[in-house]
mmCIF file of C-alpha atoms and ligand atoms in Angstrom:
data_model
loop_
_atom_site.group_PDB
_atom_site.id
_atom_site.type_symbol
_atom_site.label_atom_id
_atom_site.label_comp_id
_atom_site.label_asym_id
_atom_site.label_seq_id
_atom_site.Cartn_x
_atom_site.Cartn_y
_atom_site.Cartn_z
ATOM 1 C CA UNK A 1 -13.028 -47.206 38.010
ATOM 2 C CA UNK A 2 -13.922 -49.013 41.354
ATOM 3 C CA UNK A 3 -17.352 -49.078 42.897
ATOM 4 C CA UNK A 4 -17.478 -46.504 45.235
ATOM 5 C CA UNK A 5 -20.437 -45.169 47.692
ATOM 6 C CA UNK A 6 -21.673 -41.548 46.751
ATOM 7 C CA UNK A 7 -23.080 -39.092 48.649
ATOM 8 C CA UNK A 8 -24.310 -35.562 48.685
ATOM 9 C CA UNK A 9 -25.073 -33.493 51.838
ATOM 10 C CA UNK A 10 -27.175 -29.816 51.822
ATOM 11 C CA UNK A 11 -25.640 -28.487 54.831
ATOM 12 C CA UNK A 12 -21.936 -27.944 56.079
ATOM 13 C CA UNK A 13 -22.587 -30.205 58.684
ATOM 14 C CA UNK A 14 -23.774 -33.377 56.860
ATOM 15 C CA UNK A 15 -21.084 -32.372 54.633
ATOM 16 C CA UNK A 16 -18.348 -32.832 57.736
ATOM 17 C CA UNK A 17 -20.641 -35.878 58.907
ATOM 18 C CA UNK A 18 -19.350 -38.043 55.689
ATOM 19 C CA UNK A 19 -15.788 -37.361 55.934
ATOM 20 C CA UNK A 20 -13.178 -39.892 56.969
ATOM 21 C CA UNK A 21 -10.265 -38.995 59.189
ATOM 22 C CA UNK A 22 -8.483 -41.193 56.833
ATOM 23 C CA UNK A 23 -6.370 -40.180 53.501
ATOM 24 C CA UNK A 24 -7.498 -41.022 50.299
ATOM 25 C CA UNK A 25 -10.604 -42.936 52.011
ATOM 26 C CA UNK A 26 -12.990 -40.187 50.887
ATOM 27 C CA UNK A 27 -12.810 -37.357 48.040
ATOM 28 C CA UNK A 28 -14.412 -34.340 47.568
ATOM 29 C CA UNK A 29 -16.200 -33.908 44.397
ATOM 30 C CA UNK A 30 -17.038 -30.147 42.459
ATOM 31 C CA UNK A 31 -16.511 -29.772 38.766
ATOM 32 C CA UNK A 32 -15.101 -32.867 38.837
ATOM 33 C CA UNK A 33 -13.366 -32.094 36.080
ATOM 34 C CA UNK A 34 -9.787 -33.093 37.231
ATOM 35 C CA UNK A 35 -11.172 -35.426 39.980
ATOM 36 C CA UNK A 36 -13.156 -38.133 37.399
ATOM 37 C CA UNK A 37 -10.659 -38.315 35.133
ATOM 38 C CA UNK A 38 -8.163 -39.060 38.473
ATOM 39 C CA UNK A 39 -10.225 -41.583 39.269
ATOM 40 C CA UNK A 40 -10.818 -42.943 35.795
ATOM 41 C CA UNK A 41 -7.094 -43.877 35.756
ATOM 42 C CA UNK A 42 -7.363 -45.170 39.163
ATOM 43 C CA UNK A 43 -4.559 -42.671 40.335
ATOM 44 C CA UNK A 44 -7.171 -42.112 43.301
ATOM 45 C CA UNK A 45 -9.358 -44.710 44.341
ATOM 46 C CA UNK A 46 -11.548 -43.476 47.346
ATOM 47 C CA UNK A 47 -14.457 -45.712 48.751
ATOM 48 C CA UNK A 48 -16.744 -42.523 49.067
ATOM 49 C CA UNK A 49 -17.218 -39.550 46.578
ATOM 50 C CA UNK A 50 -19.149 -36.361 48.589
ATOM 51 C CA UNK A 51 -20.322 -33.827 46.198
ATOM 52 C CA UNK A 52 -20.164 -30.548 47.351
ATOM 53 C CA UNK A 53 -22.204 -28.883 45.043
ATOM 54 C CA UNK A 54 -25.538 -29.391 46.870
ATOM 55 C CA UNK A 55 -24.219 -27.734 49.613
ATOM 56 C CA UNK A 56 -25.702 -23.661 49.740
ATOM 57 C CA UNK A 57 -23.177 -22.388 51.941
ATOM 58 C CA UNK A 58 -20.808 -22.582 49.665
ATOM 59 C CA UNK A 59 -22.363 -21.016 47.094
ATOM 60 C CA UNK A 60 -21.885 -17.473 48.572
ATOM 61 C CA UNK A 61 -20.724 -14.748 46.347
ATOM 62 C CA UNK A 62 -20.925 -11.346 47.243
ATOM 63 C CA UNK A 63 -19.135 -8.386 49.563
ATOM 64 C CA UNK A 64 -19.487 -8.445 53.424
ATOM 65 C CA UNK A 65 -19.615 -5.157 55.922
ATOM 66 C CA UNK A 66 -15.950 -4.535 56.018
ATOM 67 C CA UNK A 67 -15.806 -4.577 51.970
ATOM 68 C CA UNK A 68 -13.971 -8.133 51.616
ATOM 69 C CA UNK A 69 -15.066 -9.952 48.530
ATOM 70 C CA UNK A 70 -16.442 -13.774 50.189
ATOM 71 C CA UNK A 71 -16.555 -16.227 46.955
ATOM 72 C CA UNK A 72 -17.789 -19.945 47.742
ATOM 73 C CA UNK A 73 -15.672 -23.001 47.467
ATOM 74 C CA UNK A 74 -18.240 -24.043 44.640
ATOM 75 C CA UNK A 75 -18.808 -20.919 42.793
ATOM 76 C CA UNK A 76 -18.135 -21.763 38.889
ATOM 77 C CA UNK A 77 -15.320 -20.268 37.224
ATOM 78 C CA UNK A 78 -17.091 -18.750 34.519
ATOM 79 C CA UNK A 79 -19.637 -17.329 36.826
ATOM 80 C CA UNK A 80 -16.632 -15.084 38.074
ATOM 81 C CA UNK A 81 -16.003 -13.575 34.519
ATOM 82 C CA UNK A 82 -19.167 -11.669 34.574
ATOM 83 C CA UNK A 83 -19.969 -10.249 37.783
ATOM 84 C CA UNK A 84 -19.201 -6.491 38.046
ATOM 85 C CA UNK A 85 -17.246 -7.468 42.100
ATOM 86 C CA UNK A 86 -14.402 -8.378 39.903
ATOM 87 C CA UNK A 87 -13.100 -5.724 38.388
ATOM 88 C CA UNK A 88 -10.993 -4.745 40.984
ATOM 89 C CA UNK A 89 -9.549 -8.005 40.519
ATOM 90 C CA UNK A 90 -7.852 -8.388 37.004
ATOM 91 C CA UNK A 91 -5.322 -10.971 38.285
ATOM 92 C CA UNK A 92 -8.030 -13.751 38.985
ATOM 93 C CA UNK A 93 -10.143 -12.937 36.117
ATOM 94 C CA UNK A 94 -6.925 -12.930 33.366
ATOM 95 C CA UNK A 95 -6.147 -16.550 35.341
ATOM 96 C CA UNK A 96 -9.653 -17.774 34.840
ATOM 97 C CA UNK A 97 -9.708 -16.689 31.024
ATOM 98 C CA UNK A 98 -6.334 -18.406 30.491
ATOM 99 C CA UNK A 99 -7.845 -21.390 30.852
ATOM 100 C CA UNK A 100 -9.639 -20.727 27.604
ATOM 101 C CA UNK A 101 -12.078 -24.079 27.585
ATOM 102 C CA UNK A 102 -15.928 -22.373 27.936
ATOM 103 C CA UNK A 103 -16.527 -26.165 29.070
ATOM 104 C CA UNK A 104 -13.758 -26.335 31.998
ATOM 105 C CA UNK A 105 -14.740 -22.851 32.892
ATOM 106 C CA UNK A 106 -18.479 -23.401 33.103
ATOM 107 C CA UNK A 107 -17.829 -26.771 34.741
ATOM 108 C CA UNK A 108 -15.087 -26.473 37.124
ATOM 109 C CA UNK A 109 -14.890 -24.142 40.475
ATOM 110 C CA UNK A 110 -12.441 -21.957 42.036
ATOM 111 C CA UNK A 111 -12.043 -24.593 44.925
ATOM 112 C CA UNK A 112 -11.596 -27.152 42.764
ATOM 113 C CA UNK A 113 -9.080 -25.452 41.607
ATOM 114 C CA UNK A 114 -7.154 -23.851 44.591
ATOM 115 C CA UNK A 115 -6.951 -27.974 45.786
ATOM 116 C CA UNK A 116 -6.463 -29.215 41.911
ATOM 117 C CA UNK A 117 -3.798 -32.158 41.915
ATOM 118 C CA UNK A 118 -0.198 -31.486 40.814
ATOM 119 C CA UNK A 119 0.396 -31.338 37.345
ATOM 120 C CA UNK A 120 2.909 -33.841 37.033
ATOM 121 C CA UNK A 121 2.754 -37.334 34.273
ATOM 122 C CA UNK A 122 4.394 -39.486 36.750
ATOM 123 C CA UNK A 123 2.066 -39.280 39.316
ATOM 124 C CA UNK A 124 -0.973 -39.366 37.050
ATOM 125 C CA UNK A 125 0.147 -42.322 35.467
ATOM 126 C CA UNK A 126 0.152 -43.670 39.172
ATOM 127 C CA UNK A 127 3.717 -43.848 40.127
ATOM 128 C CA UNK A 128 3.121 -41.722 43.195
ATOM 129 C CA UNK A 129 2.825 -37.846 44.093
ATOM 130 C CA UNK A 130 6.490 -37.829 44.771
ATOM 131 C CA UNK A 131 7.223 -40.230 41.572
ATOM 132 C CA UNK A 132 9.685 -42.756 43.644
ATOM 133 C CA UNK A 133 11.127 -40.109 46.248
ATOM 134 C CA UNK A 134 11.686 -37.523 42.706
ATOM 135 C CA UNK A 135 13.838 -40.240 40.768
ATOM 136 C CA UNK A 136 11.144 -40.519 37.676
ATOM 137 C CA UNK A 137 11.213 -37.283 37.415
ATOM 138 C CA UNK A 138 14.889 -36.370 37.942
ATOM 139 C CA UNK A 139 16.275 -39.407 35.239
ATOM 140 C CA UNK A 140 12.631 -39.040 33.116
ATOM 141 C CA UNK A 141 11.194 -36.477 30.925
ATOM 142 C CA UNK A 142 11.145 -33.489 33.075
ATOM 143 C CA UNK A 143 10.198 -31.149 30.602
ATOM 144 C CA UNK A 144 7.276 -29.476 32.671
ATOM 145 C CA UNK A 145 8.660 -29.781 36.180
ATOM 146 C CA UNK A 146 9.256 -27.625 38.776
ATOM 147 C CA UNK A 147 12.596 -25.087 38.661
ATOM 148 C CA UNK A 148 12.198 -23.855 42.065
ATOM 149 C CA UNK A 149 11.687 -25.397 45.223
ATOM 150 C CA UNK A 150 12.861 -28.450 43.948
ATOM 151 C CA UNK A 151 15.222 -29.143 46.002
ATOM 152 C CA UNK A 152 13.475 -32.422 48.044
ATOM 153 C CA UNK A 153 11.946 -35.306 46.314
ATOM 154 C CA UNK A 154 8.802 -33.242 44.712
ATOM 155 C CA UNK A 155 9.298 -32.267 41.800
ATOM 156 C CA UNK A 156 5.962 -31.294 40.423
ATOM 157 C CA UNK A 157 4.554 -27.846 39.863
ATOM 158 C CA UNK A 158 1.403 -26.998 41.883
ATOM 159 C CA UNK A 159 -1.486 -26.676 38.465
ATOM 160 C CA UNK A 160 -3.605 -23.808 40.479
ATOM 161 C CA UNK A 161 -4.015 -21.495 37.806
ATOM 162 C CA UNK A 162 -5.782 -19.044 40.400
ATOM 163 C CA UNK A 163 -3.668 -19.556 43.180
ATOM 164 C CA UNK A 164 -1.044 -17.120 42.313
ATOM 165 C CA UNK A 165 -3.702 -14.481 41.932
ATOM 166 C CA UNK A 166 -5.554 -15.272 45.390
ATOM 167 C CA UNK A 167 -1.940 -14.957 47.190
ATOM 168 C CA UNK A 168 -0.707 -11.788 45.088
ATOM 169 C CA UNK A 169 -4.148 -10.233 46.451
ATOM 170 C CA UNK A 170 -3.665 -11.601 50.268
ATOM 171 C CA UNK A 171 -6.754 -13.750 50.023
ATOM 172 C CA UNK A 172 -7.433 -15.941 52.847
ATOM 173 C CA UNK A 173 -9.538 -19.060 52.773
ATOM 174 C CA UNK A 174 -11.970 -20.388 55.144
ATOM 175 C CA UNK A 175 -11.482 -24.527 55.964
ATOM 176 C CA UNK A 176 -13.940 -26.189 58.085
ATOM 177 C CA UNK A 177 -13.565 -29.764 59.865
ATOM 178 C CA UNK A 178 -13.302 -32.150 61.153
ATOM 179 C CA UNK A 179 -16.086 -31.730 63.896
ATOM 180 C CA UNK A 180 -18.684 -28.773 63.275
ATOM 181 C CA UNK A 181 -16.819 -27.076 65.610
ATOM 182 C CA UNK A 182 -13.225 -26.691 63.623
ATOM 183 C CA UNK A 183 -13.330 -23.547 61.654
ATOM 184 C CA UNK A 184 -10.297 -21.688 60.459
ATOM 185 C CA UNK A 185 -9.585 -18.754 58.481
ATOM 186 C CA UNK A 186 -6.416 -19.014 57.178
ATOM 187 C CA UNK A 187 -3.804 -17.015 54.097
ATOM 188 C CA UNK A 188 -4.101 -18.954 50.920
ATOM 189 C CA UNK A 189 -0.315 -18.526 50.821
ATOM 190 C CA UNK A 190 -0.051 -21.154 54.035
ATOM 191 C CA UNK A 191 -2.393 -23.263 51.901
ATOM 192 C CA UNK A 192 0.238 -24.945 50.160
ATOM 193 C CA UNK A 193 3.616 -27.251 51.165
ATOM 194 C CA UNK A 194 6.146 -28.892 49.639
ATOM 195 C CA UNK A 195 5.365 -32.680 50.524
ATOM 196 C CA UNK A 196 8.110 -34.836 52.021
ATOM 197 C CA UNK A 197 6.633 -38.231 51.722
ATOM 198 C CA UNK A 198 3.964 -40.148 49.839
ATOM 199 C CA UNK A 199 1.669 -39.903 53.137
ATOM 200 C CA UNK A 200 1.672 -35.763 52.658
ATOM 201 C CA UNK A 201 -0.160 -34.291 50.181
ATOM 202 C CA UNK A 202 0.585 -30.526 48.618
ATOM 203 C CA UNK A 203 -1.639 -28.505 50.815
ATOM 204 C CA UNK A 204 -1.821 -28.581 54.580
ATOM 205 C CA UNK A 205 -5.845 -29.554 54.265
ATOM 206 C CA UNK A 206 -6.541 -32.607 56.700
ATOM 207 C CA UNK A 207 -8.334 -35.819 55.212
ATOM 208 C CA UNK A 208 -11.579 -34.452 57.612
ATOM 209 C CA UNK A 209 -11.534 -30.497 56.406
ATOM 210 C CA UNK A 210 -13.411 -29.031 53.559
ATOM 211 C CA UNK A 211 -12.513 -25.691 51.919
ATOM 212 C CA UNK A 212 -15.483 -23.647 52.151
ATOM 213 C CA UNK A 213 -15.079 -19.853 50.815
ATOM 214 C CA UNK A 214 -12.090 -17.416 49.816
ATOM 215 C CA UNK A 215 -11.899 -14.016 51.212
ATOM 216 C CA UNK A 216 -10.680 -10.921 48.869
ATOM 217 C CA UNK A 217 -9.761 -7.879 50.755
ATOM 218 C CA UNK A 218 -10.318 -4.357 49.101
ATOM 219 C CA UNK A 219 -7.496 -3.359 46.674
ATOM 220 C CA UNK A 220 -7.243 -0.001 48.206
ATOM 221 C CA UNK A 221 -5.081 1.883 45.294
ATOM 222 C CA UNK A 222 -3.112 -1.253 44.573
ATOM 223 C CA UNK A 223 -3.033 -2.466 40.755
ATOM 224 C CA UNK A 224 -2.928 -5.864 40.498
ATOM 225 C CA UNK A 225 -2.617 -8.379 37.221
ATOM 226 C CA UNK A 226 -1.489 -11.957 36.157
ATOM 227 C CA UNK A 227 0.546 -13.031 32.906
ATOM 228 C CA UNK A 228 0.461 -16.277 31.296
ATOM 229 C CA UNK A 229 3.341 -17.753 29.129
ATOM 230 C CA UNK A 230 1.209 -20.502 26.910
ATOM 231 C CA UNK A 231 1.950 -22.991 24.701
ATOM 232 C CA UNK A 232 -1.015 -22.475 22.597
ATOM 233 C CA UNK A 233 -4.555 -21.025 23.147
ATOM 234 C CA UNK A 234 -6.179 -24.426 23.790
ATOM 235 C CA UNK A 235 -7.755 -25.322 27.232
ATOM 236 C CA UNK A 236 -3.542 -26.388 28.345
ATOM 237 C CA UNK A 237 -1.600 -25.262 31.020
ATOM 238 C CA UNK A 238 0.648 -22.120 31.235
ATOM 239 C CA UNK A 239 4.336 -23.467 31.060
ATOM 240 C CA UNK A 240 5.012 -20.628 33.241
ATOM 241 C CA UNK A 241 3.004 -17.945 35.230
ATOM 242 C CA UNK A 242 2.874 -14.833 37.780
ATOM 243 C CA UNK A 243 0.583 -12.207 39.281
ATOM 244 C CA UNK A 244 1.821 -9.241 40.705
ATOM 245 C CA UNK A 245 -0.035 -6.898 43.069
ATOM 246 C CA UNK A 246 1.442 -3.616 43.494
ATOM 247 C CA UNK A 247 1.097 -0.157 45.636
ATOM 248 C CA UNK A 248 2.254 2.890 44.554
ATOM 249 C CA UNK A 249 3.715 6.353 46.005
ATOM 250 C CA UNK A 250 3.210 8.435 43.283
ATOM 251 C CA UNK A 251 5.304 6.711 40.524
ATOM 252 C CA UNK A 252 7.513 4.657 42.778
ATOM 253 C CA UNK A 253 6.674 1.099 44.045
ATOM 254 C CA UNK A 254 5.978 1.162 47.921
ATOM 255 C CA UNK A 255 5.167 -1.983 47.711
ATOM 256 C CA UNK A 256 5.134 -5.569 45.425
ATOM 257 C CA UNK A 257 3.907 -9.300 46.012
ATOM 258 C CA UNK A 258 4.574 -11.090 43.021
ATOM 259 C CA UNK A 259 3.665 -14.849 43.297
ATOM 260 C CA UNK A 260 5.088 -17.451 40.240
ATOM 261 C CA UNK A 261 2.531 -20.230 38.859
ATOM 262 C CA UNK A 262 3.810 -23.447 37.617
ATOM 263 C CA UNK A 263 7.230 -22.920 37.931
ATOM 264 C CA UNK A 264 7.145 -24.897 42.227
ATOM 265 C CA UNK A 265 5.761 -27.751 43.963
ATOM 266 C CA UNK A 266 3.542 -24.921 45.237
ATOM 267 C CA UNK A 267 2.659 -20.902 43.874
ATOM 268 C CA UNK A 268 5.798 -19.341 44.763
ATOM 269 C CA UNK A 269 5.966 -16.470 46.273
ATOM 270 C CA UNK A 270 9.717 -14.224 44.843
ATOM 271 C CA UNK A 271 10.860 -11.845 47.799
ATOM 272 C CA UNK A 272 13.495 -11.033 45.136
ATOM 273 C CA UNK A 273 11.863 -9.870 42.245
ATOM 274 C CA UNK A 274 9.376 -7.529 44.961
ATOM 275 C CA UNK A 275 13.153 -6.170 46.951
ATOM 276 C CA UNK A 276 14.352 -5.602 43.154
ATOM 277 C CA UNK A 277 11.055 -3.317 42.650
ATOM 278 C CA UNK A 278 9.984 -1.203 45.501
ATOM 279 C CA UNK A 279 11.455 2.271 45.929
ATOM 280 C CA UNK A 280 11.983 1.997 42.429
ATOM 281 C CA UNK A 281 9.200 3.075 39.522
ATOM 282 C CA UNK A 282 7.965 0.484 37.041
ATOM 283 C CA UNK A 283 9.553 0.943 34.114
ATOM 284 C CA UNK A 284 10.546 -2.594 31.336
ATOM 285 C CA UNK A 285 13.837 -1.953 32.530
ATOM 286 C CA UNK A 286 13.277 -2.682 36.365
ATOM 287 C CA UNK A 287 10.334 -5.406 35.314
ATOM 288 C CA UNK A 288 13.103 -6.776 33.565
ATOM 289 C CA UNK A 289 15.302 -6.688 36.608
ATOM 290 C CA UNK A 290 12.375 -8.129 38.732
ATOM 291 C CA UNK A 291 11.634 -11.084 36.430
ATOM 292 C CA UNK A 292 15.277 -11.909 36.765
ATOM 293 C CA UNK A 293 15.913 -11.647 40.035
ATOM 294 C CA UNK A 294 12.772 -14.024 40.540
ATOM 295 C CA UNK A 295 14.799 -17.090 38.823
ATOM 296 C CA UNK A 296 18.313 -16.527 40.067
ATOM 297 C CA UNK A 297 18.334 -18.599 42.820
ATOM 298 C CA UNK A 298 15.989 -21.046 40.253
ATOM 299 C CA UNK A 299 17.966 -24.936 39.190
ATOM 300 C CA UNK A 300 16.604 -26.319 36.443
ATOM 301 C CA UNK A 301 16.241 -30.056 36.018
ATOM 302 C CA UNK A 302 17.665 -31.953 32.984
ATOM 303 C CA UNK A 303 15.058 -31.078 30.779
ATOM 304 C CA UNK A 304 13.284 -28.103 31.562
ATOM 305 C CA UNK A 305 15.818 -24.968 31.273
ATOM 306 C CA UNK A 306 14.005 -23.481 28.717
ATOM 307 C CA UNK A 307 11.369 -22.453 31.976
ATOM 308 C CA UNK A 308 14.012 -20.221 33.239
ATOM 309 C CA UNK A 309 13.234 -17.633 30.659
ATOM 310 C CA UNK A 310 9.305 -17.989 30.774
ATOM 311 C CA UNK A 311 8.948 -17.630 34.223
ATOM 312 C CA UNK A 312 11.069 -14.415 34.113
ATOM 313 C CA UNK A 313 9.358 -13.329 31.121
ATOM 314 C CA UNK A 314 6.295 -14.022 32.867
ATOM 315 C CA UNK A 315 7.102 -11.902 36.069
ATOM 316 C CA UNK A 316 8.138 -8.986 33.984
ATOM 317 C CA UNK A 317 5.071 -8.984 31.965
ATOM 318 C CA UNK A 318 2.877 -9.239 35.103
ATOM 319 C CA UNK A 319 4.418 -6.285 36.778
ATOM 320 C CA UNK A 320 3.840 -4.304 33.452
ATOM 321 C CA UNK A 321 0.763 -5.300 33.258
ATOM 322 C CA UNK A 322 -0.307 -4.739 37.145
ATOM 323 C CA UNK A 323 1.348 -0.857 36.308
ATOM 324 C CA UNK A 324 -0.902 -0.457 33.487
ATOM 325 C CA UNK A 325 2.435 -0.770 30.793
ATOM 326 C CA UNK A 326 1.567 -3.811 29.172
ATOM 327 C CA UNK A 327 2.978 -3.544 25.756
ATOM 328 C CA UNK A 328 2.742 -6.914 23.739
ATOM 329 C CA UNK A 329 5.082 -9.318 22.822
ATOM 330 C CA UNK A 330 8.209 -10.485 24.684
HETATM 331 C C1 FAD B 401 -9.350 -31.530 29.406
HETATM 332 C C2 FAD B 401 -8.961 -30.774 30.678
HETATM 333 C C3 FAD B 401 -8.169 -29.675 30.560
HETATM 334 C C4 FAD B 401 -7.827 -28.941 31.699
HETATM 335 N N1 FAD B 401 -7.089 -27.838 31.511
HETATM 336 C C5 FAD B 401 -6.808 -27.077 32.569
HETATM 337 C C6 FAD B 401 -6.073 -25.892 32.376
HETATM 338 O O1 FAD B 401 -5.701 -25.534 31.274
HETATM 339 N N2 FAD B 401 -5.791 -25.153 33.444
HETATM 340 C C7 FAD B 401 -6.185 -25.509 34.680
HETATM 341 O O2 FAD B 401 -5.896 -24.799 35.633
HETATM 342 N N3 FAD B 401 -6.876 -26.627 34.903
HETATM 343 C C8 FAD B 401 -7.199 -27.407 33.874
HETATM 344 N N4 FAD B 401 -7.871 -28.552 34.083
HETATM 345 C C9 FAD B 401 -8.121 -28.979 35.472
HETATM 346 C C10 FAD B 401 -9.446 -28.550 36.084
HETATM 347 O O3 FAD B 401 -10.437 -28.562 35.123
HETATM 348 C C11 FAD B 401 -9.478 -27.166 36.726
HETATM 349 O O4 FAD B 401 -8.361 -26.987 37.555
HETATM 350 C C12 FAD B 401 -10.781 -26.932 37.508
HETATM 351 O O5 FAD B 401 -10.799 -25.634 38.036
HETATM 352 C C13 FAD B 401 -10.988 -27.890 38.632
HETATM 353 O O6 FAD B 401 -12.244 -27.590 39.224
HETATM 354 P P1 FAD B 401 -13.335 -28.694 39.523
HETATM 355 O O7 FAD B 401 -14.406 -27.995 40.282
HETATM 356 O O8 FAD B 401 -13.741 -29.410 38.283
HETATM 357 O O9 FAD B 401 -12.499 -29.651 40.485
HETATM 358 P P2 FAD B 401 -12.695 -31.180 40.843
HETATM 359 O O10 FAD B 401 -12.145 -32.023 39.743
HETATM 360 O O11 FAD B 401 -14.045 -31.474 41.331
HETATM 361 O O12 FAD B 401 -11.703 -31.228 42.090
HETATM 362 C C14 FAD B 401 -10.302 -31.012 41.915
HETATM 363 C C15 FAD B 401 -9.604 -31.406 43.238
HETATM 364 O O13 FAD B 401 -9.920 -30.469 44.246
HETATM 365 C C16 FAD B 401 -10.551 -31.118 45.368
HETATM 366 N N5 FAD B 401 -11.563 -30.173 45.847
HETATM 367 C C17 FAD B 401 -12.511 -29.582 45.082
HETATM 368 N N6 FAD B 401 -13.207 -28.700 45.830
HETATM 369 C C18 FAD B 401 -12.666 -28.739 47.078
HETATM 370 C C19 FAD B 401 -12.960 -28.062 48.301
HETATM 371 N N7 FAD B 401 -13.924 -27.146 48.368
HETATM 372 N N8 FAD B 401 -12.224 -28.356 49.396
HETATM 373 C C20 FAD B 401 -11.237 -29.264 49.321
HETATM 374 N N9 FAD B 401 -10.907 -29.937 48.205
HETATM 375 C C21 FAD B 401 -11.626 -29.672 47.095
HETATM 376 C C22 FAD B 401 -11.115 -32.402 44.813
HETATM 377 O O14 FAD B 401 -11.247 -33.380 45.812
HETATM 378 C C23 FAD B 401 -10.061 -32.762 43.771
HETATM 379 O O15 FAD B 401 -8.943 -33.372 44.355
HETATM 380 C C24 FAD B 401 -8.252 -29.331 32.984
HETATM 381 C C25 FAD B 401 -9.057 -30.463 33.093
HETATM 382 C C26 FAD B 401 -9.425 -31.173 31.951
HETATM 383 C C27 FAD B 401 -10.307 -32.382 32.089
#
């Protein structure tokens, strides 16, 4: 690892203070649990470290007037597993308890991982985000790459486990920066892009902005869950995810969001499996439908067809799940 200078502010403002307009010049540190090891490698090697987790502000967790759920940038994951706010929202705590590692969960935050790096073994082995405009990956083991939106040269899957949740649920973010003055509230869904060069990185966050807090709105009478297709029950990544959020008129879908995890350079968001449901009742039959309408317009890479089936499997199993049909197995 290289020297670097440390530093870590109390107050939004000294927080802002230490950033530096330029990319990769400073990072932000929570958990640090994907950051460190980043840097270990020397995939990243900033000249200033600011830890955010002196910072109160964004330590917030509780409901304001209008009933929206405000949860700090720095609020530990595992901290969110046992207050009673989230119950209404079983699609961010089922994400959280994927990740199945007491350690990651009691160490790492929900903003570090909303802004967690790619998940991709070219680029943390140094070779680039984009891994040589996406020729590593497309000759290279591909295995755990991205099926849709994968069109450009990125061909990494975006690792937020909670993402999917937070856009399923219309959460919006709050991102502060670069002067005091620069505050934004902003959908987690326009969080996220599909870089285009090695100078872009996979959300639209500026070197000098800091995400500060996530905003849940009341669920209303909407249901809402997240399934996880796993290779194991260690502390690993899903191979394939999705969390649905759905409104009902009596039995009949009036309405669906249903967001894919690790499946895109960024949470993915399927119009078609949410057309294929509404006006229609959940039943396994139209889940079914859903999850493969989600992956029809999906084209695999060399190595990684087998994803095709796990990410529809995994929309149809959120959907049940969200309706309360959740049965077991595949
Ligand atoms: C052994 C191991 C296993 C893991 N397994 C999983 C897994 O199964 N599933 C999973 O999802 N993750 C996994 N991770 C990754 C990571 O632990 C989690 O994603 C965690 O939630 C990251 O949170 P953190 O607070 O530790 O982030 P950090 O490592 O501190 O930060 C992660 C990134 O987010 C940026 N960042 C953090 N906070 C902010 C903010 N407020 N504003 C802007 N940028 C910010 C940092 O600069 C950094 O780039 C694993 C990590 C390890 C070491």
């Amino acid at each position: 690892m290289n020297n670097f200078d440390y530093a870590a502010p109390r107050s939004e403002e000294q927080l802002l203070a230490l950033l530096s307009p330029e990319l990769g010049h400073t990072e932000l540190l929570a958990g640090g649990t994907d950051l460190i090891g980043l840097m270990k490698k020397m995939v990243i090697q900033p000249q200033r470290v600011v830890n955010l987790m002196e910072v109160d502000s964004l330590r917030r967790l509780g409901p304001d007037e209008e009933g929206n759920l405000w949860i700090g940038a720095t609020v530990h994951l595992d901290e969110l597993l046992s207050i009673p706010y989230m119950e209404n929202y079983p699609a961010v705590v089922q994400a959280i308890r994927g990740i199945n590692s007491m350690q990651l969960q009691a160490q790492g935050t929900i903003g570090g991982d909303i802004c967690v790096r790619p998940r991709c073994w070219f680029f943390r082995n140094g070779h680039g985000l984009l891994a040589q405009g996406g020729k590593l990956a497309m000759e290279g083991d591909n295995r755990h790459h991205a099926i849709l939106g994968n069109e450009g040269a990125a061909k990494f899957v975006s690792a937020t486990r909670i993402g999917p949740a937070l856009i399923a649920l219309n959460a919006h973010m709050r991102i502060i920066g670069p002067t005091v003055e620069d505050e934004q509230i902003i959908s987690v869904a326009d969080f996220y892009r599909i870089p285009r060069h090695e100078r872009e990185r996979e959300t639209i966050l500026s070197p000098g902005q800091v995400v500060t807090h996530f905003i849940l709105p009341p669920v209303g009478q909407a249901t809402n869950a997240t399934y996880e297709v796993r290779h194991g029950e260690g502390p690993d990544y899903p191979l394939a995810a999705a969390s649905a959020n759905l409104e009902f008129d009596g039995h009949v879908v009036r309405r669906a969001t249903v967001v894919m995890g690790q499946v895109a350079p960024t949470p993915w968001i399927s119009h078609e499996a949410e057309a294929a449901l509404v006006g229609r009742p959940v039943t396994p039959e139209t889940a079914d439908e859903a999850g493969q309408a989600a992956v029809a317009q999906a084209r695999p890479l060399s190595h990684n067809g087998y994803k095709m089936q796990l990410a529809k499997t995994a929309v149809k199993r959120a959907i049940l799940r969200a309706a309360g049909l959740e049965t077991g197995g595949f």
